[in-house]
Amino acid sequence: MLTHRGASQAVSSDPMALQHGQQKQLRDTYRQVEGTTIPLDYEGSSCYIKKQLEHTQMGELGAFTNKQIIAGLPDCKVTKDKIQTTTTSGWSTTWDEYRAEPDTEDRWKNQMRTFYHTLTMCIHNCSNHPLFLNFRLDHIKEYYEDFIFGEEILHNRSAASLKVVMVAERKAWNNLLKTIYKKQSESEPYTLTEGLKELRSKTMYWTNELSHRSNDNNKGKGRSTMGKLGKGKG
């Protein structure tokens, strides 16, 4: 199977986008469960929502990079690419979109808020899967706002750069996906809420990621960036 990524261009009719009326249904369900509307600033683009929804419909979370998590009201340029793939019946054409990685703390925080609000909206429309049992926005919001964005990670004394924290956050999420896959393959009950608590409790992981990478980035600068990570809650 061959894949050809065509020149970036504007898309007037995007087959990757949600079907007519589908986004309203997602918003309505979110409001029914959470008792409030999803913040417009933190709602994903139609293309990103569709990708996330495809995973949650299968009882999965999906592994997205910082170039793939895109808000409906993006704070940077978004590029759409035409992708042509050969199949047994000829050429299949789809579209994809991507953005530059966030380059400031505020942009990254807003991206992660788009990530967890969009994920929550999709989960509420697929809540029959065991992984999403009793899941609410507060569970993942607390993980990001209090833990990731707080003194334990982003503003930890290790003085890790934003890039280091961004890499550690996505790596931790991918580790969670591996844990979920293992639990599901062994038919062992496991929920996203449990997984978020476990991520917070992995003190050694966060210490190694923030301190080790920070020291690597600061070799030869004449100062130590080693710091202690507070114990995770959970």
mmCIF file of C-alpha atoms in Angstrom:
data_model
loop_
_atom_site.group_PDB
_atom_site.id
_atom_site.type_symbol
_atom_site.label_atom_id
_atom_site.label_comp_id
_atom_site.label_asym_id
_atom_site.label_seq_id
_atom_site.Cartn_x
_atom_site.Cartn_y
_atom_site.Cartn_z
ATOM 1 C CA MET A 1 0.000 0.000 0.000
ATOM 2 C CA LEU A 2 1.483 3.334 -1.076
ATOM 3 C CA THR A 3 0.723 6.680 0.461
ATOM 4 C CA HIS A 4 1.222 10.060 -1.165
ATOM 5 C CA ARG A 5 0.967 13.270 0.844
ATOM 6 C CA GLY A 6 0.012 16.077 -1.477
ATOM 7 C CA ALA A 7 0.703 19.772 -1.258
ATOM 8 C CA SER A 8 -0.896 21.644 1.629
ATOM 9 C CA GLN A 9 -4.011 23.513 0.647
ATOM 10 C CA ALA A 10 -7.326 24.804 1.898
ATOM 11 C CA VAL A 11 -10.131 22.265 1.994
ATOM 12 C CA SER A 12 -13.670 23.242 1.130
ATOM 13 C CA SER A 13 -15.196 19.794 1.645
ATOM 14 C CA ASP A 14 -13.320 17.711 4.178
ATOM 15 C CA PRO A 15 -14.263 14.010 4.387
ATOM 16 C CA MET A 16 -12.403 13.852 7.715
ATOM 17 C CA ALA A 17 -14.887 16.278 9.259
ATOM 18 C CA LEU A 18 -17.867 15.279 11.395
ATOM 19 C CA GLN A 19 -21.170 14.571 9.732
ATOM 20 C CA HIS A 20 -23.840 17.274 9.741
ATOM 21 C CA GLY A 21 -25.470 17.515 13.154
ATOM 22 C CA GLN A 22 -22.979 15.182 14.822
ATOM 23 C CA GLN A 23 -21.078 17.931 16.617
ATOM 24 C CA LYS A 24 -24.306 19.331 18.070
ATOM 25 C CA GLN A 25 -25.170 15.882 19.395
ATOM 26 C CA LEU A 26 -21.746 15.616 21.039
ATOM 27 C CA ARG A 27 -22.176 19.021 22.652
ATOM 28 C CA ASP A 28 -25.689 18.214 23.867
ATOM 29 C CA THR A 29 -24.582 14.979 25.517
ATOM 30 C CA TYR A 30 -21.652 16.748 27.167
ATOM 31 C CA ARG A 31 -24.041 19.360 28.594
ATOM 32 C CA GLN A 32 -26.459 16.690 29.858
ATOM 33 C CA VAL A 33 -23.684 14.842 31.722
ATOM 34 C CA GLU A 34 -21.593 17.757 32.975
ATOM 35 C CA GLY A 35 -24.402 20.242 33.523
ATOM 36 C CA THR A 36 -22.589 22.910 31.512
ATOM 37 C CA THR A 37 -21.599 23.537 27.909
ATOM 38 C CA ILE A 38 -18.134 22.692 26.643
ATOM 39 C CA PRO A 39 -16.045 25.895 26.482
ATOM 40 C CA LEU A 40 -15.843 26.995 22.856
ATOM 41 C CA ASP A 41 -12.146 27.858 23.216
ATOM 42 C CA TYR A 42 -11.379 24.279 24.268
ATOM 43 C CA GLU A 43 -13.451 22.380 21.742
ATOM 44 C CA GLY A 44 -11.395 20.554 19.131
ATOM 45 C CA SER A 45 -11.545 21.072 15.398
ATOM 46 C CA SER A 46 -14.051 18.953 13.492
ATOM 47 C CA CYS A 47 -11.248 16.789 12.092
ATOM 48 C CA TYR A 48 -9.630 16.261 15.500
ATOM 49 C CA ILE A 49 -12.950 15.494 17.195
ATOM 50 C CA LYS A 50 -13.718 12.874 14.574
ATOM 51 C CA LYS A 51 -10.359 11.168 15.101
ATOM 52 C CA GLN A 52 -10.834 11.164 18.876
ATOM 53 C CA LEU A 53 -14.387 9.887 18.559
ATOM 54 C CA GLU A 54 -13.277 6.964 16.389
ATOM 55 C CA HIS A 55 -11.037 5.792 19.243
ATOM 56 C CA THR A 56 -13.533 6.292 22.071
ATOM 57 C CA GLN A 57 -16.209 4.435 20.109
ATOM 58 C CA MET A 58 -13.904 1.410 20.280
ATOM 59 C CA GLY A 59 -13.272 1.891 24.001
ATOM 60 C CA GLU A 60 -9.836 3.427 23.393
ATOM 61 C CA LEU A 61 -8.202 6.787 24.088
ATOM 62 C CA GLY A 62 -5.957 7.292 21.071
ATOM 63 C CA ALA A 63 -2.337 8.428 20.853
ATOM 64 C CA PHE A 64 -2.139 11.985 19.554
ATOM 65 C CA THR A 65 0.940 14.157 19.202
ATOM 66 C CA ASN A 66 1.120 17.866 19.967
ATOM 67 C CA LYS A 67 0.905 18.503 16.223
ATOM 68 C CA GLN A 68 -2.435 16.659 16.002
ATOM 69 C CA ILE A 69 -4.313 18.194 18.936
ATOM 70 C CA ILE A 70 -6.012 21.158 17.270
ATOM 71 C CA ALA A 71 -8.692 23.490 18.588
ATOM 72 C CA GLY A 72 -11.680 24.590 16.587
ATOM 73 C CA LEU A 73 -10.415 28.138 17.199
ATOM 74 C CA PRO A 74 -6.663 27.541 16.798
ATOM 75 C CA ASP A 75 -4.046 29.985 18.075
ATOM 76 C CA CYS A 76 -1.679 29.197 15.218
ATOM 77 C CA LYS A 77 -1.619 28.211 11.570
ATOM 78 C CA VAL A 78 -3.221 24.846 10.759
ATOM 79 C CA THR A 79 -2.163 23.035 7.595
ATOM 80 C CA LYS A 80 -4.355 20.510 5.804
ATOM 81 C CA ASP A 81 -2.799 17.837 3.626
ATOM 82 C CA LYS A 82 -4.316 15.650 0.968
ATOM 83 C CA ILE A 83 -3.308 12.019 1.446
ATOM 84 C CA GLN A 84 -3.783 9.534 -1.380
ATOM 85 C CA THR A 85 -3.458 5.832 -0.654
ATOM 86 C CA THR A 86 -3.490 2.980 -3.156
ATOM 87 C CA THR A 87 -5.993 0.233 -2.480
ATOM 88 C CA THR A 88 -7.093 -2.862 -4.384
ATOM 89 C CA SER A 89 -9.838 -0.802 -5.984
ATOM 90 C CA GLY A 90 -7.693 2.216 -6.875
ATOM 91 C CA TRP A 91 -6.822 5.448 -5.069
ATOM 92 C CA SER A 92 -8.369 6.431 -1.752
ATOM 93 C CA THR A 93 -8.206 10.132 -0.818
ATOM 94 C CA THR A 94 -8.388 11.487 2.736
ATOM 95 C CA TRP A 95 -7.303 14.673 4.444
ATOM 96 C CA ASP A 96 -5.245 15.287 7.541
ATOM 97 C CA GLU A 97 -4.367 18.412 9.481
ATOM 98 C CA TYR A 98 -1.508 19.433 11.712
ATOM 99 C CA ARG A 99 -0.051 22.428 13.522
ATOM 100 C CA ALA A 100 3.296 23.505 14.918
ATOM 101 C CA GLU A 101 4.000 22.386 18.473
ATOM 102 C CA PRO A 102 3.111 24.993 21.123
ATOM 103 C CA ASP A 103 5.999 27.373 21.802
ATOM 104 C CA THR A 104 4.719 29.083 24.951
ATOM 105 C CA GLU A 105 3.313 27.872 28.256
ATOM 106 C CA ASP A 106 -0.072 29.465 27.617
ATOM 107 C CA ARG A 107 -0.396 27.886 24.174
ATOM 108 C CA TRP A 108 0.506 24.468 25.543
ATOM 109 C CA LYS A 109 -1.942 24.778 28.434
ATOM 110 C CA ASN A 110 -4.709 25.759 26.027
ATOM 111 C CA GLN A 111 -3.821 22.811 23.804
ATOM 112 C CA MET A 112 -4.028 20.376 26.713
ATOM 113 C CA ARG A 113 -7.356 21.914 27.729
ATOM 114 C CA THR A 114 -8.566 21.307 24.190
ATOM 115 C CA PHE A 115 -7.298 17.748 24.550
ATOM 116 C CA TYR A 116 -9.060 16.878 27.778
ATOM 117 C CA HIS A 117 -12.305 18.718 27.063
ATOM 118 C CA THR A 118 -12.607 17.128 23.614
ATOM 119 C CA LEU A 119 -11.773 13.696 25.021
ATOM 120 C CA THR A 120 -14.408 14.137 27.716
ATOM 121 C CA MET A 121 -17.022 15.174 25.153
ATOM 122 C CA CYS A 122 -16.288 12.059 23.077
ATOM 123 C CA ILE A 123 -16.270 9.774 26.124
ATOM 124 C CA HIS A 124 -19.710 10.956 27.213
ATOM 125 C CA ASN A 125 -21.020 9.784 23.851
ATOM 126 C CA CYS A 126 -19.411 6.336 24.327
ATOM 127 C CA SER A 127 -19.889 5.840 28.064
ATOM 128 C CA ASN A 128 -21.011 2.218 27.685
ATOM 129 C CA HIS A 129 -17.375 1.058 27.518
ATOM 130 C CA PRO A 130 -15.950 -0.236 30.849
ATOM 131 C CA LEU A 131 -12.873 1.994 30.482
ATOM 132 C CA PHE A 132 -15.075 5.082 30.819
ATOM 133 C CA LEU A 133 -17.127 3.894 33.800
ATOM 134 C CA ASN A 134 -18.181 6.816 36.045
ATOM 135 C CA PHE A 135 -15.815 9.186 34.227
ATOM 136 C CA ARG A 136 -16.362 12.926 34.609
ATOM 137 C CA LEU A 137 -14.543 16.036 33.434
ATOM 138 C CA ASP A 138 -13.327 16.803 36.971
ATOM 139 C CA HIS A 139 -11.223 13.619 37.005
ATOM 140 C CA ILE A 140 -9.039 14.616 34.060
ATOM 141 C CA LYS A 141 -9.264 18.365 34.721
ATOM 142 C CA GLU A 142 -7.777 17.855 38.168
ATOM 143 C CA TYR A 143 -4.970 15.751 36.682
ATOM 144 C CA TYR A 144 -3.953 18.555 34.316
ATOM 145 C CA GLU A 145 -4.807 21.727 36.220
ATOM 146 C CA ASP A 146 -3.607 20.677 39.680
ATOM 147 C CA PHE A 147 -0.888 18.146 38.835
ATOM 148 C CA ILE A 148 0.574 18.701 35.355
ATOM 149 C CA PHE A 149 0.233 22.507 35.389
ATOM 150 C CA GLY A 150 1.122 22.853 39.067
ATOM 151 C CA GLU A 151 4.226 22.820 41.235
ATOM 152 C CA GLU A 152 4.680 19.075 40.977
ATOM 153 C CA ILE A 153 5.346 19.053 37.227
ATOM 154 C CA LEU A 154 5.338 22.265 35.158
ATOM 155 C CA HIS A 155 6.636 24.490 37.963
ATOM 156 C CA ASN A 156 8.719 21.861 39.740
ATOM 157 C CA ARG A 157 12.093 22.894 41.154
ATOM 158 C CA SER A 158 13.894 20.758 38.563
ATOM 159 C CA ALA A 159 13.539 23.807 36.288
ATOM 160 C CA ALA A 160 12.590 21.582 33.375
ATOM 161 C CA SER A 161 11.990 23.420 30.117
ATOM 162 C CA LEU A 162 8.536 23.545 28.568
ATOM 163 C CA LYS A 163 9.709 21.136 25.869
ATOM 164 C CA VAL A 164 10.831 18.604 28.485
ATOM 165 C CA VAL A 165 7.467 18.807 30.270
ATOM 166 C CA MET A 166 5.575 18.458 26.979
ATOM 167 C CA VAL A 167 7.541 15.325 26.071
ATOM 168 C CA ALA A 168 7.064 13.842 29.552
ATOM 169 C CA GLU A 169 3.302 14.464 29.452
ATOM 170 C CA ARG A 170 2.811 12.735 26.077
ATOM 171 C CA LYS A 171 5.124 9.879 27.084
ATOM 172 C CA ALA A 172 3.140 9.359 30.295
ATOM 173 C CA TRP A 173 -0.099 9.291 28.298
ATOM 174 C CA ASN A 174 1.343 6.675 25.929
ATOM 175 C CA ASN A 175 2.406 4.610 28.951
ATOM 176 C CA LEU A 176 -1.194 4.765 30.148
ATOM 177 C CA LEU A 177 -2.350 3.463 26.755
ATOM 178 C CA LYS A 178 0.006 0.497 27.130
ATOM 179 C CA THR A 179 -1.347 -0.229 30.611
ATOM 180 C CA ILE A 180 -4.916 -0.089 29.323
ATOM 181 C CA TYR A 181 -4.083 -2.454 26.454
ATOM 182 C CA LYS A 182 -2.466 -4.922 28.867
ATOM 183 C CA LYS A 183 -5.402 -4.804 31.289
ATOM 184 C CA GLN A 184 -7.926 -5.261 28.485
ATOM 185 C CA SER A 185 -5.990 -8.161 26.950
ATOM 186 C CA GLU A 186 -6.080 -9.885 30.332
ATOM 187 C CA SER A 187 -9.785 -9.056 30.784
ATOM 188 C CA GLU A 188 -8.923 -7.172 33.969
ATOM 189 C CA PRO A 189 -11.320 -4.362 34.977
ATOM 190 C CA TYR A 190 -9.663 -0.969 34.619
ATOM 191 C CA THR A 191 -10.983 2.568 34.226
ATOM 192 C CA LEU A 192 -9.540 5.829 32.957
ATOM 193 C CA THR A 193 -10.142 7.355 36.381
ATOM 194 C CA GLU A 194 -7.902 4.688 37.929
ATOM 195 C CA GLY A 195 -5.302 5.274 35.250
ATOM 196 C CA LEU A 196 -5.134 9.017 35.941
ATOM 197 C CA LYS A 197 -4.607 8.349 39.644
ATOM 198 C CA GLU A 198 -1.783 5.936 38.823
ATOM 199 C CA LEU A 199 -0.090 8.492 36.576
ATOM 200 C CA ARG A 200 -0.052 10.975 39.449
ATOM 201 C CA SER A 201 1.468 8.410 41.784
ATOM 202 C CA LYS A 202 4.421 7.517 39.511
ATOM 203 C CA THR A 203 6.872 9.759 41.353
ATOM 204 C CA MET A 204 9.983 7.998 40.047
ATOM 205 C CA TYR A 205 8.861 8.359 36.431
ATOM 206 C CA TRP A 206 8.256 12.098 36.718
ATOM 207 C CA THR A 207 11.484 12.683 38.676
ATOM 208 C CA ASN A 208 13.535 10.836 36.061
ATOM 209 C CA GLU A 209 11.854 12.529 33.102
ATOM 210 C CA LEU A 210 12.098 16.080 34.455
ATOM 211 C CA SER A 211 15.474 15.935 36.207
ATOM 212 C CA HIS A 212 17.374 13.707 33.769
ATOM 213 C CA ARG A 213 16.223 15.544 30.655
ATOM 214 C CA SER A 214 16.736 18.919 32.298
ATOM 215 C CA ASN A 215 20.298 18.015 33.222
ATOM 216 C CA ASP A 216 20.945 16.832 29.661
ATOM 217 C CA ASN A 217 19.662 20.136 28.298
ATOM 218 C CA ASN A 218 21.828 22.153 30.687
ATOM 219 C CA LYS A 219 25.170 20.335 30.404
ATOM 220 C CA GLY A 220 27.991 22.824 30.270
ATOM 221 C CA LYS A 221 25.905 25.694 31.596
ATOM 222 C CA GLY A 222 27.606 25.644 34.995
ATOM 223 C CA ARG A 223 24.575 25.004 37.159
ATOM 224 C CA SER A 224 22.614 22.058 38.456
ATOM 225 C CA THR A 225 18.895 21.767 37.718
ATOM 226 C CA MET A 226 18.224 18.775 39.928
ATOM 227 C CA GLY A 227 15.198 19.108 42.135
ATOM 228 C CA LYS A 228 12.843 16.896 44.055
ATOM 229 C CA LEU A 229 9.415 15.999 42.805
ATOM 230 C CA GLY A 230 6.589 16.034 45.306
ATOM 231 C CA LYS A 231 4.773 12.805 45.899
ATOM 232 C CA GLY A 232 1.894 12.174 43.559
ATOM 233 C CA LYS A 233 -1.592 12.164 44.936
ATOM 234 C CA GLY A 234 -3.867 9.288 44.488
#
